[in-house]
PDB file of C-alpha atoms in Angstrom:
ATOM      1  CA  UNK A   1    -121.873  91.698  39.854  1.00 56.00           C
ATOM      2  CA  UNK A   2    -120.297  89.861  36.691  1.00 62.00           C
ATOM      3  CA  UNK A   3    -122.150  87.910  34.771  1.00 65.00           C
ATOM      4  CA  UNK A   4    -120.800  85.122  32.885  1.00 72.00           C
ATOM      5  CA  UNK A   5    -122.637  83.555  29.603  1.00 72.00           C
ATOM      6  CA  UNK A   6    -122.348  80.665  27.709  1.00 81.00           C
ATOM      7  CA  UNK A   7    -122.565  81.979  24.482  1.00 84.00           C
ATOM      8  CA  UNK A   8    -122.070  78.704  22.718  1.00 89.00           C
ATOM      9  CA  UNK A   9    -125.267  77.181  24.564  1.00 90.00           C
ATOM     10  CA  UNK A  10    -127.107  80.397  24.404  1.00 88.00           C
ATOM     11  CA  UNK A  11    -126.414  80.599  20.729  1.00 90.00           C
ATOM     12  CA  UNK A  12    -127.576  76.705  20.344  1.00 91.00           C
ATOM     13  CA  UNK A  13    -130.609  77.660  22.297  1.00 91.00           C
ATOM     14  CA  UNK A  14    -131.467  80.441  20.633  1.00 90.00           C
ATOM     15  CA  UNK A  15    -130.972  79.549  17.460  1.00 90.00           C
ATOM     16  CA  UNK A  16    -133.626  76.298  17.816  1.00 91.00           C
ATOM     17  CA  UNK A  17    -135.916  78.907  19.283  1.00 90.00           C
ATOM     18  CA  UNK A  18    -135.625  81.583  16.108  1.00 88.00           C
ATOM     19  CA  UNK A  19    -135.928  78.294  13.716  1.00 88.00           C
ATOM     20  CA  UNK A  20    -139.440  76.992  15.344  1.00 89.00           C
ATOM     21  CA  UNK A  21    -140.291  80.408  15.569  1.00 86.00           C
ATOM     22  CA  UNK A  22    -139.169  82.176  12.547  1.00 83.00           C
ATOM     23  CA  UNK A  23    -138.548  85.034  14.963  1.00 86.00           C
ATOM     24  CA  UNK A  24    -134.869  87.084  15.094  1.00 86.00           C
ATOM     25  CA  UNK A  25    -133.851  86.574  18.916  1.00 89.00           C
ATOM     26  CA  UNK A  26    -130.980  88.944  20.688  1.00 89.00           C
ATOM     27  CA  UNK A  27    -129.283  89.135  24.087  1.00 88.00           C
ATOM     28  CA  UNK A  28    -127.067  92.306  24.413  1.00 90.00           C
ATOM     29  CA  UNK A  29    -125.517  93.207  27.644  1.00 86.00           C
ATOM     30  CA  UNK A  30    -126.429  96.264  29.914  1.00 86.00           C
ATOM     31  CA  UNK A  31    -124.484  98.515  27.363  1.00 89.00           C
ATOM     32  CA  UNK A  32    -127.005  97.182  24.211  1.00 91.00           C
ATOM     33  CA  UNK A  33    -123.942  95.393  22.538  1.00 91.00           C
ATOM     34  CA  UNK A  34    -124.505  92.088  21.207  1.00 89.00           C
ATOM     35  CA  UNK A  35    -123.802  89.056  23.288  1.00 87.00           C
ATOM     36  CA  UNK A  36    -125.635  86.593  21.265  1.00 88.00           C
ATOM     37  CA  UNK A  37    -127.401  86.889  18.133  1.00 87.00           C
ATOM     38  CA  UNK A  38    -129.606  84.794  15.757  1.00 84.00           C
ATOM     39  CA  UNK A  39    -131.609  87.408  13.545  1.00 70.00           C
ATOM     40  CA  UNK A  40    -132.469  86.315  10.395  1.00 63.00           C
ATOM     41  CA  UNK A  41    -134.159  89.362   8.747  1.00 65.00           C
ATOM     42  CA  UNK A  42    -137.078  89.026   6.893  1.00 73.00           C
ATOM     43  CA  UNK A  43    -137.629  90.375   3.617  1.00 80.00           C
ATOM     44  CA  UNK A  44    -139.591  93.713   4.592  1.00 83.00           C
ATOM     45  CA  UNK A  45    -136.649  94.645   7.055  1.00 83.00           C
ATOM     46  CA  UNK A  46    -133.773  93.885   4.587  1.00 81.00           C
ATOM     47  CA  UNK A  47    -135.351  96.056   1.782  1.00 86.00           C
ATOM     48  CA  UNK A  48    -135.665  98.357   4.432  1.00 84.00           C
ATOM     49  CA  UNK A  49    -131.952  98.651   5.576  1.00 82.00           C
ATOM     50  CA  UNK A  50    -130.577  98.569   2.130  1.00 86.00           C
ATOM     51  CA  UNK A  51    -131.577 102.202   2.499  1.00 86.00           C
ATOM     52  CA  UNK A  52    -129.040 104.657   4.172  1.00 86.00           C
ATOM     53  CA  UNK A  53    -131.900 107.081   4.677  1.00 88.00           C
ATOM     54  CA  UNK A  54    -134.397 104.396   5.951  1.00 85.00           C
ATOM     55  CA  UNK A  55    -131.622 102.577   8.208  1.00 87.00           C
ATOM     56  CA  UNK A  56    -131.619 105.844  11.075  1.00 90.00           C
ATOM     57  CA  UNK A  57    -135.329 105.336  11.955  1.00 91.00           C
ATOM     58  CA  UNK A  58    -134.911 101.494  12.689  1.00 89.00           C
ATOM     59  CA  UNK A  59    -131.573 102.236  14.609  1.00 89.00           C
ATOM     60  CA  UNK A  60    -133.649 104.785  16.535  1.00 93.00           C
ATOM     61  CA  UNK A  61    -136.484 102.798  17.327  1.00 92.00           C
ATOM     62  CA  UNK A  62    -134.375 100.168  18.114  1.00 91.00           C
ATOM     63  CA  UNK A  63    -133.115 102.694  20.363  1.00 94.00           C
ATOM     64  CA  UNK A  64    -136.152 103.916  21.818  1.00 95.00           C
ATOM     65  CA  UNK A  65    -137.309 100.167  22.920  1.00 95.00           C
ATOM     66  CA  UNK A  66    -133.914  99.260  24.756  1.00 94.00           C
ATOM     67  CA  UNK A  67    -133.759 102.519  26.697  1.00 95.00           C
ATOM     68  CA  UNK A  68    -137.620 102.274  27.962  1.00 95.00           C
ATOM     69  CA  UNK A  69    -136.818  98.538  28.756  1.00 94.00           C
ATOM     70  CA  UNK A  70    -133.727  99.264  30.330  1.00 92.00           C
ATOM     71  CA  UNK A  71    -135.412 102.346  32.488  1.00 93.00           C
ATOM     72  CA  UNK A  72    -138.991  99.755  32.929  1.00 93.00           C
ATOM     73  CA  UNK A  73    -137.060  97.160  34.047  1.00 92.00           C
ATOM     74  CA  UNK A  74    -140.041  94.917  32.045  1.00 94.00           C
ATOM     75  CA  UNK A  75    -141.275  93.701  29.226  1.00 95.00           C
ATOM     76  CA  UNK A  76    -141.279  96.416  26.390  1.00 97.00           C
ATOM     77  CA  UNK A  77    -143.119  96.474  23.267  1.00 97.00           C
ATOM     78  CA  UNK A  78    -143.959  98.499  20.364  1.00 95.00           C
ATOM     79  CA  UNK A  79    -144.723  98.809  16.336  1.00 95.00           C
ATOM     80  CA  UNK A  80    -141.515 100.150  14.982  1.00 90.00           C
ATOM     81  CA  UNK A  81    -141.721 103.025  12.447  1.00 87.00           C
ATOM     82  CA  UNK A  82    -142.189 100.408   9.648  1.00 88.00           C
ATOM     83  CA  UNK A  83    -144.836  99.324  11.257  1.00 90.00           C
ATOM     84  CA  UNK A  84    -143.298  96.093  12.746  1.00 89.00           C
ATOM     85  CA  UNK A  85    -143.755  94.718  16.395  1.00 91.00           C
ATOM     86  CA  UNK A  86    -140.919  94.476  18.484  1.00 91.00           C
ATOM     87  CA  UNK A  87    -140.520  93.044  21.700  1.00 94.00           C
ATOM     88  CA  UNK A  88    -137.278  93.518  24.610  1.00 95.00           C
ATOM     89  CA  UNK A  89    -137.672  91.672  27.667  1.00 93.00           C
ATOM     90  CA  UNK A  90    -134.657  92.387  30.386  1.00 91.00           C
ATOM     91  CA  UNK A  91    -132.913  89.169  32.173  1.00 86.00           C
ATOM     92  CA  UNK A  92    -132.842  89.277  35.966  1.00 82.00           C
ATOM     93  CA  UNK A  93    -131.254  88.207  38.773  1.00 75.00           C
ATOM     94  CA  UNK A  94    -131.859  88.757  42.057  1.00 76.00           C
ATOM     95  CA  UNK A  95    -133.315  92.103  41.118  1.00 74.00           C
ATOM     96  CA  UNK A  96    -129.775  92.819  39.404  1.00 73.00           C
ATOM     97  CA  UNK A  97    -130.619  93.003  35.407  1.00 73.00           C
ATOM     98  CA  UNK A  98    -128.200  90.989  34.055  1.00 66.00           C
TER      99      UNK A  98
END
């Protein structure tokens, strides 16, 4: 099935949502690259990835969250190794994640 997104709305949407929330928001596709993206970092995370050696354990708990999602098939989440909660919710359709 082939899913077509409107980025431009998404990102409009999204965007409003991150604002009222203060909370980075990301769709990715099936393959965890970015289709949309409105993540402002917050201080604590940006100190963080200014690191090299302290960058690997957020990619791989970033990692960890998307693959138990994508295996779950439902909403996923978790304190990241800094201590942070994360959240990954998958979009479906007609029992086809999308």
């Amino acid at each position: 099935m082939h899913i077509t997104y409107h980025t431009e709305t998404l990102k409009c949407i999204i965007n409003d949502l991150s604002e009222l929330t203060g909370i980075g928001i990301a769709f990715l596709d099936n393959n965890f690259n970015y289709i949309v993206r409105c993540c402002d970092d917050n201080d604590y995370c940006s100190t963080l990835q200014k690191y090299k050696l302290l960058r690997k354990p957020c990619r791989c708990s970033d990692m960890d969250i998307l693959n138990k999602c994508k295996e779950s098939r439902k909403l996923e989440s978790h304190l990241c190794h800094a201590g942070l909660c994360d959240s990954v919710m998958p979009i479906t359709n007609n029992d086809i994640t999308a």
